[in-house]
CSV table of C-alpha atoms (C1' of nucleotides) in Angstrom, one decimal:
chain,number,residue,atom,x,y,z
A,1,MET,CA,-2.8,18.4,33.9
A,2,THR,CA,-5.9,17.0,32.3
A,3,VAL,CA,-8.5,15.7,34.5
A,4,LEU,CA,-11.0,13.1,33.8
A,5,SER,CA,-14.5,14.5,33.3
A,6,ARG,CA,-17.3,13.6,35.8
A,7,SER,CA,-19.4,12.1,33.1
A,8,ALA,CA,-16.6,9.6,32.1
A,9,MET,CA,-16.0,8.7,35.8
A,10,GLU,CA,-19.7,8.1,36.5
A,11,LYS,CA,-20.5,6.1,33.4
A,12,SER,CA,-17.3,4.3,33.1
A,13,LEU,CA,-16.9,5.1,29.5
A,14,PRO,CA,-14.1,3.5,27.3
A,15,LEU,CA,-10.9,5.1,28.2
A,16,LEU,CA,-8.4,5.0,25.3
A,17,SER,CA,-5.6,4.9,27.9
A,18,THR,CA,-6.7,1.3,28.6
A,19,ALA,CA,-7.5,0.3,25.1
A,20,ILE,CA,-4.8,-2.3,24.1
A,21,GLY,CA,-5.5,-2.1,20.5
A,22,HIS,CA,-5.2,1.7,20.6
A,23,LYS,CA,-1.8,1.6,22.4
A,24,LEU,CA,-0.5,-1.0,20.2
A,25,ARG,CA,-1.4,1.1,17.1
A,26,ARG,CA,0.3,4.2,18.6
A,27,ALA,CA,3.3,2.2,19.7
A,28,GLN,CA,3.7,0.6,16.3
A,29,LEU,CA,3.3,4.0,14.5
A,30,LEU,CA,6.0,5.4,16.9
A,31,VAL,CA,8.5,2.5,16.1
A,32,PHE,CA,7.8,2.6,12.3
A,33,GLN,CA,8.4,6.5,12.4
A,34,ASP,CA,11.8,5.7,13.7
A,35,PHE,CA,12.2,2.9,11.2
A,36,HIS,CA,11.5,5.4,8.4
A,37,GLU,CA,13.9,7.9,9.6
A,38,THR,CA,16.6,5.1,10.2
A,39,PHE,CA,16.1,3.8,6.7
A,40,ALA,CA,15.4,6.8,4.6
A,41,SER,CA,19.0,6.8,3.3
A,42,LEU,CA,18.4,3.2,2.0
A,43,LYS,CA,15.0,4.0,0.7
A,44,LEU,CA,13.6,0.8,2.5
A,45,ARG,CA,10.1,0.3,3.8
A,46,PRO,CA,9.3,-1.9,6.8
A,47,THR,CA,7.7,-4.5,4.6
A,48,GLU,CA,10.6,-4.5,2.0
A,49,PHE,CA,13.0,-4.9,5.1
A,50,ALA,CA,11.0,-7.9,6.1
A,51,VAL,CA,10.9,-9.6,2.7
A,52,LEU,CA,14.8,-9.2,2.4
A,53,ALA,CA,15.3,-10.5,5.9
A,54,LEU,CA,13.1,-13.6,5.2
A,55,ILE,CA,14.9,-14.2,1.8
A,56,ALA,CA,18.3,-13.8,3.5
A,57,THR,CA,17.5,-16.0,6.3
A,58,ARG,CA,16.1,-18.9,4.2
A,59,PRO,CA,16.9,-18.4,0.4
A,60,GLY,CA,14.9,-20.2,-2.1
A,61,GLN,CA,11.4,-19.9,-0.7
A,62,LYS,CA,8.5,-19.4,-3.0
A,63,GLN,CA,6.8,-16.1,-3.4
A,64,THR,CA,3.6,-17.3,-1.9
A,65,GLU,CA,5.5,-18.7,1.0
A,66,ILE,CA,7.2,-15.4,1.9
A,67,ALA,CA,4.0,-13.5,1.3
A,68,GLU,CA,2.0,-15.7,3.6
A,69,GLN,CA,4.6,-15.4,6.5
A,70,LEU,CA,4.1,-11.5,6.2
A,71,SER,CA,0.3,-11.8,5.8
A,72,ILE,CA,0.6,-10.0,2.3
A,73,LYS,CA,-1.8,-11.1,-0.4
A,74,ARG,CA,0.1,-12.7,-3.2
A,75,ALA,CA,-1.3,-10.3,-5.6
A,76,ASN,CA,0.1,-7.3,-3.6
A,77,PHE,CA,3.4,-9.2,-3.3
A,78,VAL,CA,4.1,-8.9,-7.1
A,79,ALA,CA,4.8,-5.2,-7.2
A,80,LEU,CA,6.8,-5.4,-4.1
A,81,MET,CA,9.0,-8.1,-5.4
A,82,ASP,CA,9.2,-6.3,-8.8
A,83,CYS,CA,10.6,-3.3,-7.0
A,84,LEU,CA,13.3,-5.4,-5.2
A,85,GLU,CA,14.2,-7.0,-8.4
A,86,ASN,CA,14.4,-3.7,-10.3
A,87,ARG,CA,16.7,-2.4,-7.8
A,88,GLY,CA,18.9,-5.5,-8.3
A,89,LEU,CA,18.6,-6.6,-4.7
A,90,ALA,CA,16.7,-9.8,-5.1
A,91,GLU,CA,15.7,-12.1,-8.0
A,92,ARG,CA,13.1,-14.7,-9.0
A,93,ARG,CA,14.3,-18.0,-10.3
A,94,LYS,CA,11.9,-20.4,-12.2
A,95,GLY,CA,11.4,-23.5,-10.0
A,96,ASP,CA,13.1,-26.6,-11.6
A,97,ILE,CA,10.5,-29.1,-10.4
A,98,ASP,CA,7.4,-26.9,-10.5
A,99,ARG,CA,7.8,-24.4,-13.2
A,100,ARG,CA,4.8,-22.3,-12.1
A,101,SER,CA,6.6,-21.1,-8.9
A,102,HIS,CA,9.4,-18.6,-8.5
A,103,SER,CA,12.0,-19.3,-5.8
A,104,LEU,CA,13.4,-16.0,-4.4
A,105,HIS,CA,17.1,-15.3,-3.8
A,106,LEU,CA,19.2,-12.3,-3.0
A,107,THR,CA,21.7,-11.0,-5.7
A,108,GLU,CA,25.2,-10.3,-4.7
A,109,LYS,CA,24.3,-6.6,-4.4
A,110,GLY,CA,21.3,-7.8,-2.4
A,111,GLU,CA,23.7,-9.6,0.0
A,112,ARG,CA,25.8,-6.4,0.6
A,113,PHE,CA,22.6,-4.4,1.0
A,114,VAL,CA,21.4,-6.8,3.6
A,115,GLU,CA,24.6,-6.2,5.5
A,116,LYS,CA,24.3,-2.5,5.5
A,117,MET,CA,20.6,-2.8,6.3
A,118,THR,CA,21.5,-5.0,9.3
A,119,GLN,CA,23.7,-2.4,10.6
A,120,LEU,CA,21.1,0.2,10.7
A,121,TRP,CA,18.5,-2.2,12.0
A,122,ARG,CA,20.8,-2.8,15.0
A,123,HIS,CA,20.9,0.9,15.7
A,124,HIS,CA,17.1,1.2,15.2
A,125,GLU,CA,16.3,-1.6,17.6
A,126,ALA,CA,18.7,-0.3,20.2
A,127,ARG,CA,17.0,3.0,20.2
A,128,ILE,CA,13.7,1.3,20.8
A,129,VAL,CA,15.1,-0.9,23.5
A,130,ARG,CA,16.6,2.2,25.2
A,131,ARG,CA,13.1,3.9,24.9
A,132,LEU,CA,11.6,0.9,26.6
A,133,GLY,CA,14.0,1.2,29.5
A,134,GLY,CA,16.4,-1.6,28.7
A,135,GLU,CA,16.7,-5.2,27.5
A,136,ARG,CA,14.7,-6.7,30.3
A,137,ASN,CA,11.6,-4.6,29.3
A,138,SER,CA,12.2,-5.2,25.6
A,139,GLU,CA,12.3,-9.1,26.1
A,140,LEU,CA,9.2,-8.7,28.5
A,141,LEU,CA,7.3,-6.8,25.7
A,142,ILE,CA,8.3,-9.4,23.0
A,143,ASP,CA,7.2,-12.3,25.3
A,144,LEU,CA,3.9,-10.5,25.9
A,145,LEU,CA,3.3,-9.8,22.2
A,146,ASP,CA,4.2,-13.5,21.4
A,147,THR,CA,1.7,-14.5,24.0
A,148,LEU,CA,-1.0,-12.4,22.4
A,149,LEU,CA,-0.1,-13.6,18.9
A,150,GLY,CA,-0.2,-17.2,20.1
A,151,SER,CA,1.3,-19.8,17.8
A,152,GLU,CA,0.9,-17.8,14.6
A,153,SER,CA,4.4,-16.4,14.5
A,154,ASN,CA,7.0,-19.0,15.5
A,155,ILE,CA,8.5,-19.2,12.1
A,156,GLU,CA,12.2,-18.7,13.0
A,157,ALA,CA,12.2,-21.0,16.0
A,158,HIS,CA,12.6,-18.3,18.7
A,159,GLN,CA,14.1,-19.7,21.8
A,160,PRO,CA,12.7,-18.1,24.9
A,161,GLU,CA,15.7,-17.9,27.3
A,162,LYS,CA,13.5,-17.1,30.3
A,163,GLN,CA,10.0,-18.0,31.4
A,164,ALA,CA,7.3,-16.3,29.3
A,165,ALA,CA,5.3,-13.7,31.2
A,166,ALA,CA,2.2,-15.5,30.4
A,167,SER,CA,3.0,-18.4,32.7
A,168,SER,CA,2.4,-16.6,35.9
B,1,MET,CA,9.5,-27.6,13.0
B,2,THR,CA,11.3,-24.9,11.2
B,3,VAL,CA,15.0,-24.7,11.7
B,4,LEU,CA,17.0,-21.5,11.4
B,5,SER,CA,19.2,-21.7,8.3
B,6,ARG,CA,23.0,-21.8,8.8
B,7,SER,CA,23.5,-18.7,6.8
B,8,ALA,CA,21.2,-16.7,9.2
B,9,MET,CA,23.1,-18.1,12.3
B,10,GLU,CA,26.6,-17.4,10.8
B,11,LYS,CA,25.9,-13.8,9.8
B,12,SER,CA,23.4,-12.9,12.5
B,13,LEU,CA,20.8,-11.5,10.1
B,14,PRO,CA,17.8,-9.6,11.3
B,15,LEU,CA,15.3,-11.9,12.8
B,16,LEU,CA,11.7,-10.8,12.5
B,17,SER,CA,11.1,-12.7,15.7
B,18,THR,CA,13.1,-10.1,17.6
B,19,ALA,CA,12.0,-7.1,15.6
B,20,ILE,CA,9.8,-5.1,18.0
B,21,GLY,CA,8.1,-3.0,15.4
B,22,HIS,CA,7.1,-6.2,13.3
B,23,LYS,CA,5.7,-7.8,16.4
B,24,LEU,CA,3.8,-4.6,17.3
B,25,ARG,CA,2.3,-4.4,13.9
B,26,ARG,CA,1.1,-8.1,13.9
B,27,ALA,CA,-0.3,-7.7,17.4
B,28,GLN,CA,-2.2,-4.6,16.4
B,29,LEU,CA,-3.7,-6.2,13.4
B,30,LEU,CA,-4.7,-9.2,15.5
B,31,VAL,CA,-6.5,-7.0,18.1
B,32,PHE,CA,-7.9,-4.8,15.3
B,33,GLN,CA,-9.4,-8.0,13.6
B,34,ASP,CA,-11.1,-8.9,16.8
B,35,PHE,CA,-12.3,-5.3,17.1
B,36,HIS,CA,-13.8,-5.5,13.6
B,37,GLU,CA,-15.7,-8.7,14.3
B,38,THR,CA,-16.8,-7.4,17.6
B,39,PHE,CA,-18.2,-4.2,16.2
B,40,ALA,CA,-19.3,-5.4,12.8
B,41,SER,CA,-23.0,-5.2,14.1
B,42,LEU,CA,-22.6,-1.6,15.0
B,43,LYS,CA,-20.7,-0.9,11.8
B,44,LEU,CA,-18.0,0.9,13.9
B,45,ARG,CA,-14.4,1.3,12.9
B,46,PRO,CA,-11.5,1.7,15.6
B,47,THR,CA,-11.1,5.3,14.6
B,48,GLU,CA,-14.9,6.1,15.0
B,49,PHE,CA,-14.8,4.2,18.3
B,50,ALA,CA,-12.1,6.5,19.4
B,51,VAL,CA,-13.8,9.7,18.3
B,52,LEU,CA,-17.0,8.8,20.2
B,53,ALA,CA,-15.1,7.8,23.3
B,54,LEU,CA,-13.2,11.1,23.4
B,55,ILE,CA,-16.3,13.1,22.7
B,56,ALA,CA,-18.2,11.2,25.5
B,57,THR,CA,-15.5,11.5,27.9
B,58,ARG,CA,-15.1,15.3,27.5
B,59,PRO,CA,-17.8,16.8,25.4
B,60,GLY,CA,-17.5,20.2,23.8
B,61,GLN,CA,-13.9,19.9,22.5
B,62,LYS,CA,-13.1,21.3,19.1
B,63,GLN,CA,-12.6,19.3,16.0
B,64,THR,CA,-9.0,20.0,15.8
B,65,GLU,CA,-8.5,19.1,19.4
B,66,ILE,CA,-10.1,15.6,19.1
B,67,ALA,CA,-8.2,15.1,15.7
B,68,GLU,CA,-4.9,16.0,17.3
B,69,GLN,CA,-5.4,13.5,20.2
B,70,LEU,CA,-5.8,10.8,17.7
B,71,SER,CA,-3.0,12.0,15.3
B,72,ILE,CA,-5.6,12.5,12.5
B,73,LYS,CA,-5.0,15.4,10.2
B,74,ARG,CA,-7.8,17.8,10.5
B,75,ALA,CA,-8.6,17.5,6.7
B,76,ASN,CA,-9.1,13.8,7.1
B,77,PHE,CA,-11.3,14.3,10.2
B,78,VAL,CA,-13.9,16.1,8.3
B,79,ALA,CA,-15.3,13.0,6.4
B,80,LEU,CA,-15.1,11.0,9.6
B,81,MET,CA,-17.2,13.6,11.6
B,82,ASP,CA,-19.6,13.9,8.6
B,83,CYS,CA,-20.2,10.2,8.8
B,84,LEU,CA,-20.9,10.3,12.5
B,85,GLU,CA,-23.1,13.3,12.0
B,86,ASN,CA,-25.1,11.8,9.1
B,87,ARG,CA,-25.7,8.8,11.4
B,88,GLY,CA,-27.1,11.0,14.0
B,89,LEU,CA,-24.5,9.9,16.7
B,90,ALA,CA,-22.7,13.2,17.2
B,91,GLU,CA,-23.1,16.8,16.2
B,92,ARG,CA,-21.1,20.0,15.4
B,93,ARG,CA,-22.1,23.1,17.3
B,94,LYS,CA,-20.8,26.6,16.3
B,95,GLY,CA,-18.5,28.0,18.9
B,96,ASP,CA,-20.2,31.0,20.8
B,97,ILE,CA,-16.8,32.7,21.3
B,98,ASP,CA,-14.9,31.6,18.4
B,99,ARG,CA,-17.3,31.3,15.6
B,100,ARG,CA,-14.8,29.4,13.3
B,101,SER,CA,-14.6,26.4,15.5
B,102,HIS,CA,-17.1,23.6,15.9
B,103,SER,CA,-17.6,22.0,19.3
B,104,LEU,CA,-18.4,18.3,19.3
B,105,HIS,CA,-21.1,16.7,21.2
B,106,LEU,CA,-23.0,13.4,21.2
B,107,THR,CA,-26.7,13.4,20.3
B,108,GLU,CA,-29.2,11.6,22.5
B,109,LYS,CA,-29.0,8.7,20.0
B,110,GLY,CA,-25.2,9.0,20.3
B,111,GLU,CA,-25.4,8.6,24.1
B,112,ARG,CA,-27.3,5.4,23.8
B,113,PHE,CA,-25.0,4.2,20.9
B,114,VAL,CA,-22.0,4.7,23.2
B,115,GLU,CA,-23.5,2.6,25.9
B,116,LYS,CA,-24.0,-0.3,23.6
B,117,MET,CA,-20.5,0.3,22.2
B,118,THR,CA,-19.1,0.3,25.7
B,119,GLN,CA,-20.7,-3.1,26.5
B,120,LEU,CA,-19.2,-4.7,23.3
B,121,TRP,CA,-15.9,-3.0,24.2
B,122,ARG,CA,-15.7,-4.6,27.5
B,123,HIS,CA,-16.1,-8.1,25.7
B,124,HIS,CA,-13.5,-7.2,23.3
B,125,GLU,CA,-10.9,-6.1,25.8
B,126,ALA,CA,-11.7,-9.0,27.9
B,127,ARG,CA,-11.0,-11.3,25.1
B,128,ILE,CA,-7.6,-9.6,24.5
B,129,VAL,CA,-6.8,-9.8,28.2
B,130,ARG,CA,-7.6,-13.5,28.3
B,131,ARG,CA,-5.4,-14.0,25.3
B,132,LEU,CA,-2.6,-12.2,27.1
B,133,GLY,CA,-2.9,-14.6,30.1
B,134,GLY,CA,-4.7,-12.4,32.4
B,135,GLU,CA,-5.0,-8.9,34.0
B,136,ARG,CA,-1.4,-8.9,35.3
B,137,ASN,CA,0.0,-9.4,31.8
B,138,SER,CA,-2.4,-6.8,30.3
B,139,GLU,CA,-1.3,-4.1,32.8
B,140,LEU,CA,2.2,-5.0,32.3
B,141,LEU,CA,1.8,-4.6,28.4
B,142,ILE,CA,0.1,-1.4,28.8
B,143,ASP,CA,2.7,0.0,31.1
B,144,LEU,CA,5.5,-1.1,28.7
B,145,LEU,CA,3.7,0.5,25.7
B,146,ASP,CA,3.2,3.7,27.8
B,147,THR,CA,6.9,3.7,28.6
B,148,LEU,CA,7.6,3.3,24.8
B,149,LEU,CA,5.1,6.0,23.9
B,150,GLY,CA,6.6,8.3,26.6
B,151,SER,CA,4.8,11.5,27.6
B,152,GLU,CA,2.8,11.7,24.3
B,153,SER,CA,-0.3,9.8,25.6
B,154,ASN,CA,-1.3,10.8,28.9
B,155,ILE,CA,-4.5,12.6,27.9
B,156,GLU,CA,-6.8,11.0,30.3
B,157,ALA,CA,-4.7,11.1,33.3
B,158,HIS,CA,-4.0,7.3,33.7
B,159,GLN,CA,-3.1,6.5,37.2
B,160,PRO,CA,-0.6,3.7,37.4
B,161,GLU,CA,-1.5,1.6,40.4
B,162,LYS,CA,1.7,-0.2,40.5
B,163,GLN,CA,5.3,0.5,39.6
B,164,ALA,CA,5.9,0.7,36.0
B,165,ALA,CA,8.0,-2.0,34.4
B,166,ALA,CA,10.4,0.5,33.1
B,167,SER,CA,11.7,1.4,36.6
B,168,SER,CA,13.5,-1.8,37.2
C,1,DT,C1',-1.6,37.8,9.4
C,2,DA,C1',-3.1,33.4,11.6
C,3,DT,C1',-6.4,29.8,12.6
C,4,DT,C1',-10.7,26.6,11.9
C,5,DG,C1',-12.9,23.9,9.0
C,6,DT,C1',-13.2,22.5,4.5
C,7,DT,C1',-12.3,20.7,-0.4
C,8,DA,C1',-9.5,18.5,-3.7
C,9,DT,C1',-6.1,15.5,-4.7
C,10,DA,C1',-2.5,12.1,-4.6
C,11,DC,C1',0.0,8.2,-2.8
C,12,DT,C1',0.2,4.0,0.0
C,13,DC,C1',-1.8,-0.2,1.8
C,14,DT,C1',-5.0,-3.6,1.4
C,15,DA,C1',-8.7,-6.7,-0.7
C,16,DT,C1',-11.0,-9.2,-4.6
C,17,DA,C1',-11.9,-11.1,-9.1
C,18,DA,C1',-10.2,-12.8,-13.0
C,19,DC,C1',-6.6,-14.0,-16.2
C,20,DT,C1',-2.1,-17.3,-17.7
C,21,DA,C1',0.8,-21.0,-17.4
C,22,DT,C1',1.6,-24.7,-15.4
C,23,DA,C1',0.4,-29.0,-12.7
D,1,DT,C1',-9.6,-29.4,-11.7
D,2,DA,C1',-6.3,-26.8,-8.8
D,3,DT,C1',-2.2,-23.8,-7.9
D,4,DA,C1',1.6,-19.9,-8.6
D,5,DG,C1',2.0,-15.9,-10.3
D,6,DT,C1',0.0,-11.9,-12.4
D,7,DT,C1',-3.1,-8.0,-13.6
D,8,DA,C1',-6.7,-4.6,-12.8
D,9,DT,C1',-9.2,-2.4,-9.8
D,10,DA,C1',-11.5,-0.6,-5.7
D,11,DG,C1',-11.5,0.8,-1.1
D,12,DA,C1',-9.5,2.3,3.1
D,13,DG,C1',-6.0,5.4,5.4
D,14,DT,C1',-3.0,9.2,5.1
D,15,DA,C1',-0.6,13.4,3.4
D,16,DT,C1',-0.3,18.2,1.4
D,17,DA,C1',-1.9,22.5,-0.7
D,18,DA,C1',-5.2,25.9,-1.1
D,19,DC,C1',-9.6,28.2,-0.2
D,20,DA,C1',-13.6,30.6,2.9
D,21,DA,C1',-14.9,32.4,7.1
D,22,DT,C1',-13.3,34.3,11.2
D,23,DA,C1',-10.0,36.0,14.5
DNA sequence: TATTGTTATACTCTATAACTATA
DNA sequence: TATAGTTATAGAGTATAACAATA
């Protein structure tokens, strides 16, 4: 339909269709849009989802630890955690050794919430995987993104079952 | 180093390491961080880069057309375009036929700016491609992202030279 | 009446500095 | 002195409604 203008061909201008950052941003917005629709009933934002997932996976971590894993400034984490605490999903406990720190835990209600959340999450992920054309492409994408991200995001000890795409 | 907690293994909680949206967001932030460092000298943001690239590729498009291609609300596009116009890089011209609309063009200064911008952009992209492990992985990633994005982003008539990953 | 560009506004996300209480 | 959490605040980015000029 749309044809590249002569001026663009001649001067080899930046094409957004080849700009990795631009494509990543659009893809992320698309996935987050699906996330918002999926989790509208639970009134859960991506960041809140991530916080609950991290607390559930390893309870007792300090606020700053959770915040750092998500690249959230500790100042901005406060309101986020206030919200989860006000909803009765998670709680802060005074550290016994270091009484400055708060260790984070799920409440019982939070545990049940995470179970529901996990169900919805599987549907959401399945939808994205389908859009990507299947598990194989999905794993390929994650491997490529991990390669791009480098060593910064191996928190949960992800075991690659197949050779990463980067090794070729 | 870090080991997955027993609770996470037993209940199969959401692992952020397998959450596509989460990885896409982190990857996008990493690429945009490099973008910011690369274009700090030109005081150019990703969105401004995209607008200039679109105007340069096909001059004369209306504000709303450019805005829509970038998923920017036309109300928010005004200040953005004001900025580019105040810097003398681009200009609005009253449409001859439809005098409500403004067609967008680069100034001569804007043309020169886009040339410099393009140089920096190549360095930026090359850095990302290197981080990804080479051209092959880069093309693979773009194909996967295009598959995810579907038909929404084929504005510049990107010609896939090899079979898309999605076809397997 | 509908559309283009615009203004005003509000809400979210993010970033920084400074405070408090503990260490 | 340094650190964990907090508060306040400012700056982006984004969303909606309403208006003027034009179709």
